[in-house]
Amino acid sequence: MASILKTVLRRGWVKPLGIMARWLPGYLRVDFISAGLQSGILQYLNQGSATSKQVAQHFGYDMPMIEGLESWLGVGVQIGELRLARGRYSLRGRRVKTLLKPENDPIAAFFEEFTNLNHRLVMETPERLKRGEWFTLADADPDTVARTSRAGEPWLASAIGEVVPAEGAFRLVEVGCGSGAHIKTAAEINPRLTAQGIELQESAAAQARTNMAEWGLSDRVEIEVRDVLDREGDGTADLVTLHQNIYYFPVEEQSAVLRHLGTYLAPGGKLLVTTVVRDSGSGSVALDLWGAMTEGASRLPTPKELEDRLAAAGYADVGTQKLGPDGMYYAATGTWRG
Ligand SMILES: C[S@@+](CC[C@H](N)C(=O)[O-])C[C@H]1O[C@@H](n2cnc3c(N)ncnc32)[C@H](O)[C@@H]1O
């Protein structure tokens, strides 16, 4: 014992071992929670305790591999997310239970996005820079992105509240609508609002349609699957919104894209663009890296760049506004001259 300690001290390993002990369990925890959520094992254990055999039977796992399952569950026990008592595994503590509440799904989805996308962005970027190889849109699961994007709801709702009147017929076109959550926010403000959501990716659009049905909005909201650039609009909308989407277009094309969105607006109609902005904290760095390394996308804009791009697209009364004290989200608005 004393000789081990002596060797560790002689090698100067006390500090590096401390660094490892402090940081690596967190990494393992994120991996475990992400895999547990994606496999459904954590949801299953949330219904009650189970033996490893019951878990394996429920998910149709190969019985000869049950030791793999037991060892994996052992990771959960070791990091304190699972309890093992009399051969039965159960969720321990409140962390995972909290993530599993339906209203917390946007936050739970970040665990999946972190391990499946952000991890790859950070790990693969240096090697991809060497090979000159971009990530593509297909590297980000549209369904997960639609779920994590909902985490912006509190910030975006404040911007939506400023441009949607509480009454009167009102026509909204939402570009890249994802889950459709922000259309819901607008529809709740104004009961006579009707909307068209345009969404590039089928699985995100499917999520929006399911949500609209669940929220009782199917008769007021139509979801179309297509690229918004495919055709011009009919010039009748009172408001076009582009939430968390501007960085899906290359910088040099953004003003032209915003001008194109104007074709959807009636003269005097408004454009509302919301986005996380560059250098606005740890929440923005992975998204900025995604934009920088994904073919056809772009880095997060600064508020000034956002304003300049709306003005260059021909909008009047252009302004930007910080949404919330953290300064992560900004809204930019402009009026279409027609
Ligand atoms: C980060 S998600 C945000 C989703 C939603 N706006 C929100 O804030 O919750 C961006 C969405 O824009 C969609 N999108 C990107 N480019 C598009 C295009 N050219 N036309 C229509 N949708 C597009 C993507 O498929 C993706 O679902």
CSV table of C-alpha atoms and ligand atoms in Angstrom, one decimal:
chain,number,residue,atom,x,y,z
A,1,MET,CA,0.0,0.0,0.0
A,2,ALA,CA,2.7,2.5,1.1
A,3,SER,CA,4.8,1.5,-1.9
A,4,ILE,CA,2.0,2.2,-4.3
A,5,LEU,CA,1.5,5.6,-2.8
A,6,LYS,CA,5.2,6.3,-3.0
A,7,THR,CA,5.3,5.4,-6.7
A,8,VAL,CA,2.3,7.5,-7.5
A,9,LEU,CA,3.9,10.4,-5.6
A,10,ARG,CA,7.3,9.9,-7.3
A,11,ARG,CA,5.7,9.9,-10.7
A,12,GLY,CA,3.8,13.1,-9.9
A,13,TRP,CA,0.5,11.4,-10.7
A,14,VAL,CA,-1.6,12.8,-7.8
A,15,LYS,CA,-2.7,15.8,-9.9
A,16,PRO,CA,-3.3,14.0,-13.2
A,17,LEU,CA,-5.2,11.2,-11.4
A,18,GLY,CA,-7.3,13.8,-9.7
A,19,ILE,CA,-8.1,15.4,-13.1
A,20,MET,CA,-9.1,12.0,-14.5
A,21,ALA,CA,-11.2,11.2,-11.4
A,22,ARG,CA,-13.0,14.5,-11.7
A,23,TRP,CA,-13.8,14.6,-15.4
A,24,LEU,CA,-14.2,11.1,-16.8
A,25,PRO,CA,-17.2,9.9,-14.7
A,26,GLY,CA,-19.2,12.8,-16.1
A,27,TYR,CA,-18.4,11.7,-19.7
A,28,LEU,CA,-19.5,8.1,-18.8
A,29,ARG,CA,-22.7,9.4,-17.2
A,30,VAL,CA,-23.7,11.4,-20.4
A,31,ASP,CA,-22.9,8.3,-22.5
A,32,PHE,CA,-24.9,6.0,-20.2
A,33,ILE,CA,-27.9,8.3,-20.0
A,34,SER,CA,-27.9,8.9,-23.7
A,35,ALA,CA,-27.7,5.2,-24.5
A,36,GLY,CA,-30.3,4.4,-21.8
A,37,LEU,CA,-32.8,6.8,-23.3
A,38,GLN,CA,-32.2,5.8,-26.9
A,39,SER,CA,-32.5,2.1,-26.1
A,40,GLY,CA,-35.6,2.6,-24.0
A,41,ILE,CA,-34.0,0.8,-21.0
A,42,LEU,CA,-34.2,3.8,-18.7
A,43,GLN,CA,-37.9,4.4,-19.7
A,44,TYR,CA,-38.5,0.7,-19.0
A,45,LEU,CA,-36.9,0.8,-15.5
A,46,ASN,CA,-38.9,4.0,-14.8
A,47,GLN,CA,-42.0,1.8,-14.8
A,48,GLY,CA,-40.5,-0.4,-12.0
A,49,SER,CA,-37.5,-2.5,-11.0
A,50,ALA,CA,-36.5,-5.5,-13.2
A,51,THR,CA,-33.9,-8.3,-13.3
A,52,SER,CA,-31.4,-8.4,-16.1
A,53,LYS,CA,-33.2,-11.3,-17.5
A,54,GLN,CA,-36.5,-9.4,-17.6
A,55,VAL,CA,-34.7,-6.4,-19.4
A,56,ALA,CA,-33.1,-8.8,-21.9
A,57,GLN,CA,-36.5,-10.5,-22.6
A,58,HIS,CA,-38.4,-7.2,-22.9
A,59,PHE,CA,-35.9,-5.9,-25.5
A,60,GLY,CA,-35.4,-9.2,-27.3
A,61,TYR,CA,-31.6,-9.3,-26.5
A,62,ASP,CA,-29.6,-12.4,-27.1
A,63,MET,CA,-29.5,-14.4,-23.9
A,64,PRO,CA,-25.9,-15.6,-24.4
A,65,MET,CA,-24.9,-11.9,-24.2
A,66,ILE,CA,-26.7,-11.3,-21.0
A,67,GLU,CA,-23.3,-10.6,-19.2
A,68,GLY,CA,-22.9,-7.6,-21.6
A,69,LEU,CA,-26.2,-6.3,-20.4
A,70,GLU,CA,-25.3,-6.9,-16.8
A,71,SER,CA,-22.0,-5.2,-17.2
A,72,TRP,CA,-23.7,-2.2,-18.9
A,73,LEU,CA,-26.3,-2.0,-16.1
A,74,GLY,CA,-23.3,-2.1,-13.8
A,75,VAL,CA,-22.0,1.1,-15.3
A,76,GLY,CA,-25.3,2.7,-14.3
A,77,VAL,CA,-24.9,1.3,-10.8
A,78,GLN,CA,-21.3,2.5,-10.5
A,79,ILE,CA,-22.1,6.1,-11.6
A,80,GLY,CA,-25.1,6.2,-9.2
A,81,GLU,CA,-27.9,6.3,-11.8
A,82,LEU,CA,-29.1,2.7,-11.1
A,83,ARG,CA,-29.6,0.7,-7.9
A,84,LEU,CA,-29.1,-3.1,-7.7
A,85,ALA,CA,-30.9,-4.7,-4.9
A,86,ARG,CA,-31.7,-8.5,-4.6
A,87,GLY,CA,-31.0,-9.0,-8.3
A,88,ARG,CA,-33.3,-6.2,-9.4
A,89,TYR,CA,-32.3,-3.0,-11.2
A,90,SER,CA,-34.1,0.3,-10.6
A,91,LEU,CA,-33.6,4.0,-11.2
A,92,ARG,CA,-31.8,5.7,-8.4
A,93,GLY,CA,-32.2,9.3,-7.5
A,94,ARG,CA,-34.2,11.9,-9.3
A,95,ARG,CA,-31.9,12.8,-12.2
A,96,VAL,CA,-33.1,10.3,-14.8
A,97,LYS,CA,-36.7,10.5,-13.5
A,98,THR,CA,-36.7,14.2,-14.1
A,99,LEU,CA,-35.3,13.8,-17.6
A,100,LEU,CA,-38.1,11.3,-18.4
A,101,LYS,CA,-40.9,13.7,-17.6
A,102,PRO,CA,-42.6,14.4,-21.0
A,103,GLU,CA,-42.3,18.2,-20.4
A,104,ASN,CA,-38.5,17.8,-20.1
A,105,ASP,CA,-38.1,16.0,-23.4
A,106,PRO,CA,-36.2,18.9,-25.1
A,107,ILE,CA,-33.6,18.7,-22.4
A,108,ALA,CA,-33.4,14.9,-22.4
A,109,ALA,CA,-32.9,15.1,-26.2
A,110,PHE,CA,-29.7,17.1,-25.7
A,111,PHE,CA,-28.1,14.0,-24.2
A,112,GLU,CA,-28.7,12.2,-27.5
A,113,GLU,CA,-27.6,15.2,-29.6
A,114,PHE,CA,-24.5,15.5,-27.4
A,115,THR,CA,-23.3,11.9,-27.9
A,116,ASN,CA,-24.5,11.4,-31.4
A,117,LEU,CA,-23.6,14.7,-33.0
A,118,ASN,CA,-21.7,17.2,-30.8
A,119,HIS,CA,-19.2,14.5,-29.7
A,120,ARG,CA,-18.5,13.7,-33.4
A,121,LEU,CA,-18.2,17.3,-34.3
A,122,VAL,CA,-15.5,17.9,-31.6
A,123,MET,CA,-13.8,14.6,-32.2
A,124,GLU,CA,-13.7,14.4,-36.0
A,125,THR,CA,-13.2,18.0,-36.9
A,126,PRO,CA,-9.3,18.0,-36.8
A,127,GLU,CA,-9.2,14.8,-38.9
A,128,ARG,CA,-11.8,16.1,-41.3
A,129,LEU,CA,-10.0,19.4,-41.8
A,130,LYS,CA,-7.0,17.3,-42.9
A,131,ARG,CA,-9.1,15.3,-45.3
A,132,GLY,CA,-11.1,18.3,-46.5
A,133,GLU,CA,-14.3,16.4,-45.6
A,134,TRP,CA,-17.5,18.3,-44.4
A,135,PHE,CA,-20.2,16.9,-42.2
A,136,THR,CA,-23.6,16.9,-44.0
A,137,LEU,CA,-27.1,17.7,-43.0
A,138,ALA,CA,-27.6,13.9,-42.8
A,139,ASP,CA,-25.2,13.7,-39.8
A,140,ALA,CA,-27.7,15.4,-37.6
A,141,ASP,CA,-30.9,13.4,-36.8
A,142,PRO,CA,-33.8,15.7,-37.8
A,143,ASP,CA,-36.0,14.2,-35.2
A,144,THR,CA,-33.6,14.9,-32.3
A,145,VAL,CA,-32.9,18.4,-33.7
A,146,ALA,CA,-36.6,19.1,-33.7
A,147,ARG,CA,-36.8,18.0,-30.1
A,148,THR,CA,-33.7,19.9,-28.8
A,149,SER,CA,-34.8,23.0,-30.7
A,150,ARG,CA,-37.9,23.2,-28.4
A,151,ALA,CA,-35.5,24.1,-25.5
A,152,GLY,CA,-35.6,27.6,-27.1
A,153,GLU,CA,-39.3,28.0,-26.5
A,154,PRO,CA,-39.2,30.4,-23.5
A,155,TRP,CA,-36.8,32.8,-25.3
A,156,LEU,CA,-38.6,32.6,-28.7
A,157,ALA,CA,-42.0,33.0,-27.1
A,158,SER,CA,-41.1,36.5,-25.9
A,159,ALA,CA,-40.2,37.5,-29.5
A,160,ILE,CA,-43.3,35.9,-31.0
A,161,GLY,CA,-45.5,37.7,-28.5
A,162,GLU,CA,-44.2,41.0,-29.9
A,163,VAL,CA,-45.2,40.4,-33.5
A,164,VAL,CA,-48.4,38.4,-33.3
A,165,PRO,CA,-51.5,40.4,-32.4
A,166,ALA,CA,-54.0,38.8,-30.0
A,167,GLU,CA,-56.9,39.1,-32.3
A,168,GLY,CA,-58.0,39.4,-36.0
A,169,ALA,CA,-57.3,37.1,-38.9
A,170,PHE,CA,-53.6,36.6,-39.2
A,171,ARG,CA,-51.5,34.5,-41.7
A,172,LEU,CA,-48.2,33.0,-40.5
A,173,VAL,CA,-45.6,31.2,-42.6
A,174,GLU,CA,-43.0,29.4,-40.6
A,175,VAL,CA,-39.9,28.3,-42.4
A,176,GLY,CA,-38.1,25.2,-41.1
A,177,CYS,CA,-40.8,24.6,-38.5
A,178,GLY,CA,-39.2,21.5,-36.9
A,179,SER,CA,-41.6,20.2,-34.2
A,180,GLY,CA,-44.0,23.1,-34.9
A,181,ALA,CA,-43.8,24.3,-31.2
A,182,HIS,CA,-43.4,27.9,-32.1
A,183,ILE,CA,-46.4,27.8,-34.4
A,184,LYS,CA,-48.3,26.6,-31.4
A,185,THR,CA,-47.0,29.6,-29.4
A,186,ALA,CA,-48.3,31.9,-32.1
A,187,ALA,CA,-51.6,30.1,-32.4
A,188,GLU,CA,-52.3,30.3,-28.7
A,189,ILE,CA,-51.8,34.1,-28.8
A,190,ASN,CA,-54.3,34.6,-31.6
A,191,PRO,CA,-57.2,32.1,-32.0
A,192,ARG,CA,-57.8,33.3,-35.6
A,193,LEU,CA,-54.2,32.8,-36.7
A,194,THR,CA,-53.7,30.3,-39.5
A,195,ALA,CA,-50.3,29.0,-40.5
A,196,GLN,CA,-48.3,27.1,-43.0
A,197,GLY,CA,-45.2,25.4,-41.7
A,198,ILE,CA,-42.6,24.6,-44.4
A,199,GLU,CA,-40.1,21.9,-43.4
A,200,LEU,CA,-37.2,20.4,-45.4
A,201,GLN,CA,-37.0,17.1,-43.6
A,202,GLU,CA,-39.7,14.5,-43.6
A,203,SER,CA,-39.2,13.2,-40.1
A,204,ALA,CA,-39.3,16.6,-38.5
A,205,ALA,CA,-42.4,17.4,-40.5
A,206,ALA,CA,-44.0,14.2,-39.4
A,207,GLN,CA,-43.3,15.2,-35.8
A,208,ALA,CA,-44.9,18.6,-36.5
A,209,ARG,CA,-48.0,17.0,-38.0
A,210,THR,CA,-48.4,14.6,-35.0
A,211,ASN,CA,-48.0,17.6,-32.6
A,212,MET,CA,-50.6,19.7,-34.5
A,213,ALA,CA,-53.1,16.9,-34.2
A,214,GLU,CA,-52.3,16.4,-30.5
A,215,TRP,CA,-52.6,20.2,-29.9
A,216,GLY,CA,-55.9,20.4,-31.8
A,217,LEU,CA,-54.4,22.7,-34.4
A,218,SER,CA,-54.6,20.5,-37.5
A,219,ASP,CA,-57.5,22.6,-38.9
A,220,ARG,CA,-55.5,25.9,-38.6
A,221,VAL,CA,-52.0,24.7,-39.5
A,222,GLU,CA,-50.8,23.0,-42.6
A,223,ILE,CA,-47.3,21.4,-42.7
A,224,GLU,CA,-45.6,21.2,-46.1
A,225,VAL,CA,-42.4,19.1,-46.7
A,226,ARG,CA,-40.1,21.0,-49.1
A,227,ASP,CA,-37.2,23.4,-49.4
A,228,VAL,CA,-38.5,26.9,-48.9
A,229,LEU,CA,-36.3,28.0,-51.8
A,230,ASP,CA,-38.1,25.7,-54.2
A,231,ARG,CA,-40.7,28.4,-55.1
A,232,GLU,CA,-41.7,31.9,-54.3
A,233,GLY,CA,-44.5,32.7,-52.0
A,234,ASP,CA,-47.9,34.2,-52.8
A,235,GLY,CA,-47.4,37.5,-51.0
A,236,THR,CA,-50.2,37.1,-48.5
A,237,ALA,CA,-48.6,36.4,-45.2
A,238,ASP,CA,-48.7,38.9,-42.3
A,239,LEU,CA,-45.6,37.3,-40.7
A,240,VAL,CA,-42.8,35.0,-41.8
A,241,THR,CA,-40.7,33.4,-39.1
A,242,LEU,CA,-37.3,31.8,-39.4
A,243,HIS,CA,-36.5,30.3,-36.0
A,244,GLN,CA,-33.1,28.8,-35.3
A,245,ASN,CA,-32.6,28.3,-39.0
A,246,ILE,CA,-30.6,31.1,-40.5
A,247,TYR,CA,-27.4,29.1,-40.1
A,248,TYR,CA,-28.7,26.4,-42.4
A,249,PHE,CA,-27.8,28.7,-45.3
A,250,PRO,CA,-24.4,29.9,-46.4
A,251,VAL,CA,-23.4,33.4,-45.3
A,252,GLU,CA,-23.1,34.7,-48.9
A,253,GLU,CA,-26.7,33.5,-49.7
A,254,GLN,CA,-28.5,34.6,-46.5
A,255,SER,CA,-29.6,38.1,-47.8
A,256,ALA,CA,-30.9,36.5,-51.0
A,257,VAL,CA,-32.8,33.9,-48.8
A,258,LEU,CA,-34.3,36.6,-46.7
A,259,ARG,CA,-35.3,38.5,-49.8
A,260,HIS,CA,-36.9,35.3,-51.1
A,261,LEU,CA,-38.9,35.0,-47.8
A,262,GLY,CA,-40.2,38.4,-48.6
A,263,THR,CA,-42.2,37.0,-51.5
A,264,TYR,CA,-44.3,35.1,-48.9
A,265,LEU,CA,-45.2,38.4,-47.2
A,266,ALA,CA,-47.9,40.9,-48.0
A,267,PRO,CA,-46.5,44.5,-48.4
A,268,GLY,CA,-46.0,45.8,-44.8
A,269,GLY,CA,-45.8,42.2,-43.5
A,270,LYS,CA,-43.1,41.3,-41.0
A,271,LEU,CA,-40.1,39.0,-41.0
A,272,LEU,CA,-39.0,37.6,-37.6
A,273,VAL,CA,-35.6,35.8,-37.4
A,274,THR,CA,-34.5,34.3,-34.1
A,275,THR,CA,-31.2,32.6,-33.5
A,276,VAL,CA,-28.5,31.8,-31.0
A,277,VAL,CA,-25.7,34.2,-31.7
A,278,ARG,CA,-22.0,33.7,-31.9
A,279,ASP,CA,-19.8,33.7,-28.8
A,280,SER,CA,-22.7,33.7,-26.4
A,281,GLY,CA,-21.6,31.0,-24.0
A,282,SER,CA,-21.1,27.3,-23.8
A,283,GLY,CA,-24.6,26.6,-25.3
A,284,SER,CA,-23.6,28.3,-28.6
A,285,VAL,CA,-20.2,26.7,-29.3
A,286,ALA,CA,-21.4,23.2,-30.5
A,287,LEU,CA,-24.0,24.9,-32.8
A,288,ASP,CA,-21.4,27.2,-34.1
A,289,LEU,CA,-19.1,24.3,-34.8
A,290,TRP,CA,-21.9,22.4,-36.5
A,291,GLY,CA,-22.6,25.4,-38.8
A,292,ALA,CA,-18.9,25.9,-39.6
A,293,MET,CA,-18.3,22.2,-40.4
A,294,THR,CA,-21.5,21.3,-42.2
A,295,GLU,CA,-21.6,21.6,-45.9
A,296,GLY,CA,-24.0,24.4,-47.1
A,297,ALA,CA,-24.5,25.7,-43.5
A,298,SER,CA,-22.7,28.6,-41.8
A,299,ARG,CA,-21.4,29.8,-38.4
A,300,LEU,CA,-23.8,31.6,-36.0
A,301,PRO,CA,-24.2,35.2,-36.9
A,302,THR,CA,-23.5,38.1,-34.6
A,303,PRO,CA,-26.5,40.5,-33.9
A,304,LYS,CA,-24.9,43.1,-36.2
A,305,GLU,CA,-24.5,40.6,-39.0
A,306,LEU,CA,-28.1,39.6,-38.7
A,307,GLU,CA,-29.2,43.2,-38.9
A,308,ASP,CA,-27.0,43.9,-41.9
A,309,ARG,CA,-28.3,40.9,-43.8
A,310,LEU,CA,-32.0,41.9,-43.2
A,311,ALA,CA,-31.2,45.4,-44.4
A,312,ALA,CA,-29.3,44.1,-47.5
A,313,ALA,CA,-32.4,42.0,-48.3
A,314,GLY,CA,-34.5,45.1,-48.6
A,315,TYR,CA,-36.4,45.1,-45.3
A,316,ALA,CA,-37.4,48.4,-43.6
A,317,ASP,CA,-37.4,49.2,-39.9
A,318,VAL,CA,-34.7,46.6,-39.2
A,319,GLY,CA,-33.9,46.0,-35.6
A,320,THR,CA,-32.4,43.4,-33.3
A,321,GLN,CA,-33.3,42.5,-29.8
A,322,LYS,CA,-31.6,40.4,-27.1
A,323,LEU,CA,-34.0,37.7,-25.8
A,324,GLY,CA,-33.4,37.2,-22.1
A,325,PRO,CA,-30.6,38.4,-19.9
A,326,ASP,CA,-28.1,35.6,-20.9
A,327,GLY,CA,-27.7,37.1,-24.4
A,328,MET,CA,-27.7,33.7,-26.2
A,329,TYR,CA,-30.8,34.3,-28.3
A,330,TYR,CA,-31.5,37.3,-30.5
A,331,ALA,CA,-34.5,38.3,-32.6
A,332,ALA,CA,-34.2,40.4,-35.7
A,333,THR,CA,-37.3,42.0,-37.3
A,334,GLY,CA,-37.9,43.9,-40.5
A,335,THR,CA,-40.9,45.1,-42.5
A,336,TRP,CA,-41.4,44.0,-46.1
A,337,ARG,CA,-41.7,46.9,-48.5
A,338,GLY,CA,-43.4,44.8,-51.1
B,1,LIG,C1,-32.6,23.8,-35.8
B,1,LIG,S1,-34.1,23.3,-36.5
B,1,LIG,C2,-35.2,24.4,-35.8
B,1,LIG,C3,-36.6,23.9,-35.9
B,1,LIG,C4,-37.7,25.0,-35.4
B,1,LIG,N1,-37.6,26.2,-36.2
B,1,LIG,C5,-37.5,25.4,-34.0
B,1,LIG,O1,-37.0,26.4,-33.7
B,1,LIG,O2,-37.9,24.6,-33.1
B,1,LIG,C6,-34.0,24.0,-38.2
B,1,LIG,C7,-35.0,23.3,-39.1
B,1,LIG,O3,-34.9,24.1,-40.4
B,1,LIG,C8,-35.2,23.1,-41.4
B,1,LIG,N2,-34.7,23.7,-42.7
B,1,LIG,C9,-33.4,23.9,-43.0
B,1,LIG,N3,-33.3,24.4,-44.2
B,1,LIG,C10,-34.5,24.5,-44.7
B,1,LIG,C11,-35.1,24.9,-46.0
B,1,LIG,N4,-34.3,25.3,-47.0
B,1,LIG,N5,-36.4,24.8,-46.2
B,1,LIG,C12,-37.2,24.4,-45.2
B,1,LIG,N6,-36.8,24.0,-44.0
B,1,LIG,C13,-35.4,24.0,-43.7
B,1,LIG,C14,-34.4,21.9,-41.0
B,1,LIG,O4,-34.9,20.7,-41.6
B,1,LIG,C15,-34.7,21.9,-39.5
B,1,LIG,O5,-35.8,21.1,-39.1
